[in-house]
Coordinates of C-alpha atoms in Angstrom, one line a residue:
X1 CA -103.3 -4.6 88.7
X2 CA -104.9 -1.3 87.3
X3 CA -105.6 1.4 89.8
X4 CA -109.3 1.3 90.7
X5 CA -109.3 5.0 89.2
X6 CA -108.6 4.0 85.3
X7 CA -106.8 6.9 83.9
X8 CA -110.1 7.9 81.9
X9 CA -112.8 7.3 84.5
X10 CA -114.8 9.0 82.7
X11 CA -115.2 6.2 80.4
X12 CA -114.9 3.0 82.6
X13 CA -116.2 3.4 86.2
X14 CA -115.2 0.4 88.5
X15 CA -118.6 0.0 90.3
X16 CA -116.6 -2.9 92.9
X17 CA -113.2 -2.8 93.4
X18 CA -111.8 -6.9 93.5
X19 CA -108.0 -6.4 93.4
X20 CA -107.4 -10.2 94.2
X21 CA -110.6 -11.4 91.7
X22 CA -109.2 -13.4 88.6
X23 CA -111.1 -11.4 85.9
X24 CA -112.5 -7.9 85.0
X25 CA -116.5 -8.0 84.1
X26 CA -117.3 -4.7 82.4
X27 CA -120.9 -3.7 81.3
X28 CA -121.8 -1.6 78.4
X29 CA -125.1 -0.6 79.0
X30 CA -128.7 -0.4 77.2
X31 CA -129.7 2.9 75.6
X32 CA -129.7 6.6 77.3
X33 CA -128.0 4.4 80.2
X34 CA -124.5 4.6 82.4
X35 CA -122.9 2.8 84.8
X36 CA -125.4 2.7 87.3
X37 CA -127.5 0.2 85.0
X38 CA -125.2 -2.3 86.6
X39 CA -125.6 -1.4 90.4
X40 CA -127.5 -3.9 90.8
X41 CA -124.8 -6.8 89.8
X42 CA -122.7 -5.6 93.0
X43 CA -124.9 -7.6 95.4
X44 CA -124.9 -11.1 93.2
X45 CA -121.5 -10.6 91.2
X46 CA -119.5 -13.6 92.2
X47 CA -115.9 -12.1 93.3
X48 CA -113.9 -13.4 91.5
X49 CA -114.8 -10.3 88.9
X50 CA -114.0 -7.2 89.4
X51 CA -117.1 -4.9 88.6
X52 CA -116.7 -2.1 85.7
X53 CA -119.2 -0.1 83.5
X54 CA -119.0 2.3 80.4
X55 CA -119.9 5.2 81.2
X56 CA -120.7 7.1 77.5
X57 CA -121.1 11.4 76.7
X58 CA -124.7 12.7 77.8
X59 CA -125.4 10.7 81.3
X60 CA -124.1 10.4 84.9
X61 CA -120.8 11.4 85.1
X62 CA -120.3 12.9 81.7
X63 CA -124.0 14.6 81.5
X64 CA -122.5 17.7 79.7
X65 CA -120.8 16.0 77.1
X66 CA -122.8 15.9 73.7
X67 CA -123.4 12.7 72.2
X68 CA -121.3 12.1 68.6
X69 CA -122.8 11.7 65.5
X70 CA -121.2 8.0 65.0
X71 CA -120.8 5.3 66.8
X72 CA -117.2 5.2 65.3
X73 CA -116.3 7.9 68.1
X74 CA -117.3 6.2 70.7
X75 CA -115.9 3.0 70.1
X76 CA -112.5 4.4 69.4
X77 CA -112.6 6.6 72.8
X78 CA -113.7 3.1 74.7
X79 CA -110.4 1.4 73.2
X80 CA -107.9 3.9 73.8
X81 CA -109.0 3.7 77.4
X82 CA -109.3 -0.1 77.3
X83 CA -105.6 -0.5 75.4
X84 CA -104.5 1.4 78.4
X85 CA -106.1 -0.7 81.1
X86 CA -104.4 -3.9 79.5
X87 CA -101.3 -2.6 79.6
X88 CA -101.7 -2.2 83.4
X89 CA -103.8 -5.2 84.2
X90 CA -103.0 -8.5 82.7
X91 CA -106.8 -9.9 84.0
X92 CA -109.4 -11.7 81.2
X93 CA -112.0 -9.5 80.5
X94 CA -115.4 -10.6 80.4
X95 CA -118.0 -8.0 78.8
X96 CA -121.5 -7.8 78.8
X97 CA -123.8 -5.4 76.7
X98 CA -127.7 -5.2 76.9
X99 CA -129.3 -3.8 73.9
X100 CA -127.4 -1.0 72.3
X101 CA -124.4 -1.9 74.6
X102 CA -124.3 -5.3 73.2
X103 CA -123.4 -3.6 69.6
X104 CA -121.0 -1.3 71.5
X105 CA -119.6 -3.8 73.3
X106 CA -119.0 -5.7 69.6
X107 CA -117.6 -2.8 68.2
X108 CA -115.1 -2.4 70.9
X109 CA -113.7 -6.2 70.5
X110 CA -113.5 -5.7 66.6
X111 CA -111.3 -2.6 66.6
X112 CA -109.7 -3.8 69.0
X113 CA -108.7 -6.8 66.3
X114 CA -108.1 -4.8 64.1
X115 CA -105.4 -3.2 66.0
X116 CA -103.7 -6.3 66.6
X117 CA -104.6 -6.1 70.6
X118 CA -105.1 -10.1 71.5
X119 CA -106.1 -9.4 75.2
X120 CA -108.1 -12.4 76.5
X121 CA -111.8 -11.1 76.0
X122 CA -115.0 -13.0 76.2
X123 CA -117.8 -11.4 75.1
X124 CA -121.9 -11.8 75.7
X125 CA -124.2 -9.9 73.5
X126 CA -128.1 -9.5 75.3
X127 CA -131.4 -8.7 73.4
X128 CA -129.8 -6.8 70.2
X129 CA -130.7 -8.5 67.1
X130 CA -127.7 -10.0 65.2
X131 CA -125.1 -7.0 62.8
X132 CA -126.4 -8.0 59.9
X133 CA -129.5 -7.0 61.3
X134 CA -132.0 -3.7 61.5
X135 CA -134.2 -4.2 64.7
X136 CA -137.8 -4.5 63.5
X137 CA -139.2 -1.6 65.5
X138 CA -137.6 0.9 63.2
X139 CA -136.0 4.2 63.8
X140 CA -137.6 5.4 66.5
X141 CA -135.2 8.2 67.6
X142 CA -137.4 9.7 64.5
X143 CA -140.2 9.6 67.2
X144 CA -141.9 12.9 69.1
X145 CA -140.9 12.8 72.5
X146 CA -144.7 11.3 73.9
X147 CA -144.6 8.5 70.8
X148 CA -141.0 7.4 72.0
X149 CA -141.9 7.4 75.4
X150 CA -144.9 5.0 74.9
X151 CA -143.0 2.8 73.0
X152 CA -140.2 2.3 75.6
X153 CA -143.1 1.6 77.8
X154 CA -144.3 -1.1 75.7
X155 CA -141.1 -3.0 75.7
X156 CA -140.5 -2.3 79.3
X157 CA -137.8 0.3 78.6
X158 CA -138.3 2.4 81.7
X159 CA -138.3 0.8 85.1
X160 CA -142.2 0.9 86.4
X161 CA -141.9 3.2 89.3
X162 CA -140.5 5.7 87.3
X163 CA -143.1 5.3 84.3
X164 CA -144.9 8.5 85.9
X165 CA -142.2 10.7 86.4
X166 CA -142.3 13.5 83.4
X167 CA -139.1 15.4 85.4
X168 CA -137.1 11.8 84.9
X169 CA -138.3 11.0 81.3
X170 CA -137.6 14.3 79.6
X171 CA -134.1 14.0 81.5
X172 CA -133.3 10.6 80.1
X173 CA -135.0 11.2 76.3
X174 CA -131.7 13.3 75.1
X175 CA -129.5 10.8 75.6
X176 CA -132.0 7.4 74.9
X177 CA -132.8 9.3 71.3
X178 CA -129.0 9.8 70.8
X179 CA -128.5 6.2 71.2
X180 CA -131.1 5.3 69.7
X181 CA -130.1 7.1 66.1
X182 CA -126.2 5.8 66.4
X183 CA -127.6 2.2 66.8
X184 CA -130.3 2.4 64.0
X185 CA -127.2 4.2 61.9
X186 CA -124.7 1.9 62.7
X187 CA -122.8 0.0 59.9
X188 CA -124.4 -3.3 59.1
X189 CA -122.0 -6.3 59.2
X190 CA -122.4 -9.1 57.3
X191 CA -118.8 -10.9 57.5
X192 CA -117.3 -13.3 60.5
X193 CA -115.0 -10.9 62.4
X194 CA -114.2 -12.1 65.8
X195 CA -112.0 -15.2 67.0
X196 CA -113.1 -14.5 70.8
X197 CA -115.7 -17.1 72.6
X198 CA -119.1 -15.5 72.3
X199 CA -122.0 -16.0 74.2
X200 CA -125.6 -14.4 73.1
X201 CA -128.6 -14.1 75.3
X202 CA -132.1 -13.4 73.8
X203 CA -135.6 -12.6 75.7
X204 CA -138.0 -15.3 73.9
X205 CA -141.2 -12.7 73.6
X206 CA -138.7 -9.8 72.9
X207 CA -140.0 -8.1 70.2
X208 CA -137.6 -5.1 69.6
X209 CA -134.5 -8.2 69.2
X210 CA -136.1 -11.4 68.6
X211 CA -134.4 -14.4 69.4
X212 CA -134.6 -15.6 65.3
X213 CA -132.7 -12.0 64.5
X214 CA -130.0 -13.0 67.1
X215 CA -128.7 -16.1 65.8
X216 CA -127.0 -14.1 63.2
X217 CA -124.6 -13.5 66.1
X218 CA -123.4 -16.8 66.2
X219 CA -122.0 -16.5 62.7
X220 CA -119.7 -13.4 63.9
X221 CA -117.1 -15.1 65.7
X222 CA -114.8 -18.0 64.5
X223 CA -114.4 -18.8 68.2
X224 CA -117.0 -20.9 70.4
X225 CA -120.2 -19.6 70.5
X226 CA -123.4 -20.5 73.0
X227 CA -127.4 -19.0 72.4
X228 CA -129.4 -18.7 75.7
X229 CA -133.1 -17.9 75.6
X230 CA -135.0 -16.7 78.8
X231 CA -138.6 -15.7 79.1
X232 CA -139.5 -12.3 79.0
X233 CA -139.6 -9.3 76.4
X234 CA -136.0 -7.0 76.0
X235 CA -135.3 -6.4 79.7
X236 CA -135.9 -10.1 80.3
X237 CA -132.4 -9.3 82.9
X238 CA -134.2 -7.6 85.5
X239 CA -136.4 -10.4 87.0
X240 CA -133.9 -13.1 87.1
X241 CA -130.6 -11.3 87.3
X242 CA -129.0 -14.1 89.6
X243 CA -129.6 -16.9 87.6
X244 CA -128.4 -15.0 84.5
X245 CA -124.9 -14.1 86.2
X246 CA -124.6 -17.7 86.8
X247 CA -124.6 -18.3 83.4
X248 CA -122.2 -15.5 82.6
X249 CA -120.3 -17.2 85.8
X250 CA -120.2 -20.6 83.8
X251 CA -119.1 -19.1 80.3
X252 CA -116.4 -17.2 82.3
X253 CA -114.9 -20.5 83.6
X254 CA -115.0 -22.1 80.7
X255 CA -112.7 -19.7 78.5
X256 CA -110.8 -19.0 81.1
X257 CA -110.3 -22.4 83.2
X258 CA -108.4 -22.5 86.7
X259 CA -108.0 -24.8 89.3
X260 CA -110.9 -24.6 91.7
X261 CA -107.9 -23.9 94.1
X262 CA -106.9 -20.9 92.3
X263 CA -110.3 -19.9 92.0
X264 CA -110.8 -19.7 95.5
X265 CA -107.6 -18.0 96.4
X266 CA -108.6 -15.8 94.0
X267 CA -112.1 -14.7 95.9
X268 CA -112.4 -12.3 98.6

């Protein structure tokens, strides 16, 4: 198994250390977020997954580090790290991205094709319309910071209790309008270009990724593919998080299927 300290920990953090647990689940966060966007999933994370984020240039550990001007960059950093990892831990990899960290996340799994890497990797895209697609909110990393702040409120970007706090916002706006652009620039895809089983989750009142601009994602993978609606708007995840996990619990199993024996053997 991979040491918990990945030889770039800068990039992927292990949040919860599982040794013994019979896959890796790694997050790619939302916007202008790190790793800690996942703490949360420590508590209600089954344990049979080991718990991992991407941790990306401009927040938490790697606040220093400027942003690059395409996403390109940070994909190809994430794999080199990841290519490592594999080599090291022979574990299926289950990866989740919210929002931004969906198309990251996407990114990730189709260089990683490209480079003939055939790792066993599920993947579940949440609330980012499908590649072919522009979200219908526009660009707004073009936004002042006041106009970009009121619409992240709108769509329930910013956690309530912290809606107030001017210190916290203009600390998290670099970094959010960084993402922001690299999304909005992003390359659009039009053409099938994963085999791995694909999972895509959508908030039904979500207005930013609407679940009718996410069912492009099921044409992007010639492997299986599952669509899962919740109510809500684009951070539908933070008022059910349990029941979602059971879900990502269910799509893990059944790309990856063990005997219940093995399963519990393999839970601490």
């Amino acid at each position: 198994m991979i040491d918990p300290v990945l030889a770039n920990c800068r990039v992927v953090r292990v949040l919860r250390q599982q040794p013994q647990a019979a896959w890796r689940c790694l997050g790619f966060p939302p916007a202008g977020a790190g790793p800690m966007f996942f703490q949360p999933w420590r508590e209600v994370l089954p344990n049979i997954f080991q718990l991992e984020a991407i941790n990306l240039p401009g927040r938490e550990l790697r606040l220093n580090e400027a942003v690059p001007d395409r996403i390109d960059a940070l994909v190809a950093e994430i794999v080199v790290v990841l290519t490592a990892s594999f080599r090291q831990d022979p574990r299926p990899v289950l990866m989740f991205g919210h929002s931004f960290g969906g198309l990251v996340a996407f990114e990730v799994i189709r260089l990683l094709n490209q480079q003939g890497y055939r790792h066993p990797i599920a993947l579940c895209v949440s609330a980012h319309c499908g590649p072919m697609y522009r979200t219908p909110v526009g660009a707004l990393h073009r936004l002042d910071d006041q106009a970009l702040i009121e619409e992240l409120q709108r769509f329930d970007g910013v956690p309530a209790k912290l809606r107030s706090n001017e210190e916290y916002l203009a600390f998290c706006l670099p970094a959010i309008r960084a993402d922001l652009r690299l999304d909005y620039q992003a390359s659009l895809r039009m053409d099938c270009c994963l085999h791995q089983p694909l999972l895509v989750m959508a908030g039904n009142d979500d207005y930013v990724a609407p679940p009718e601009l996410m069912y492009g994602w099921l044409n992007m993978t010639s492997g299986k593919s599952r669509f899962i609606s919740w109510s809500g708007q684009h951070f539908y995840l933070r008022g059910q998080l349990p029941t979602l996990i059971d879900r990502l619990t269910d799509f893990a199993r059944e790309q990856w299927l063990l005997p219940s024996s093995e399963l519990s053997q393999k839970t601490i």
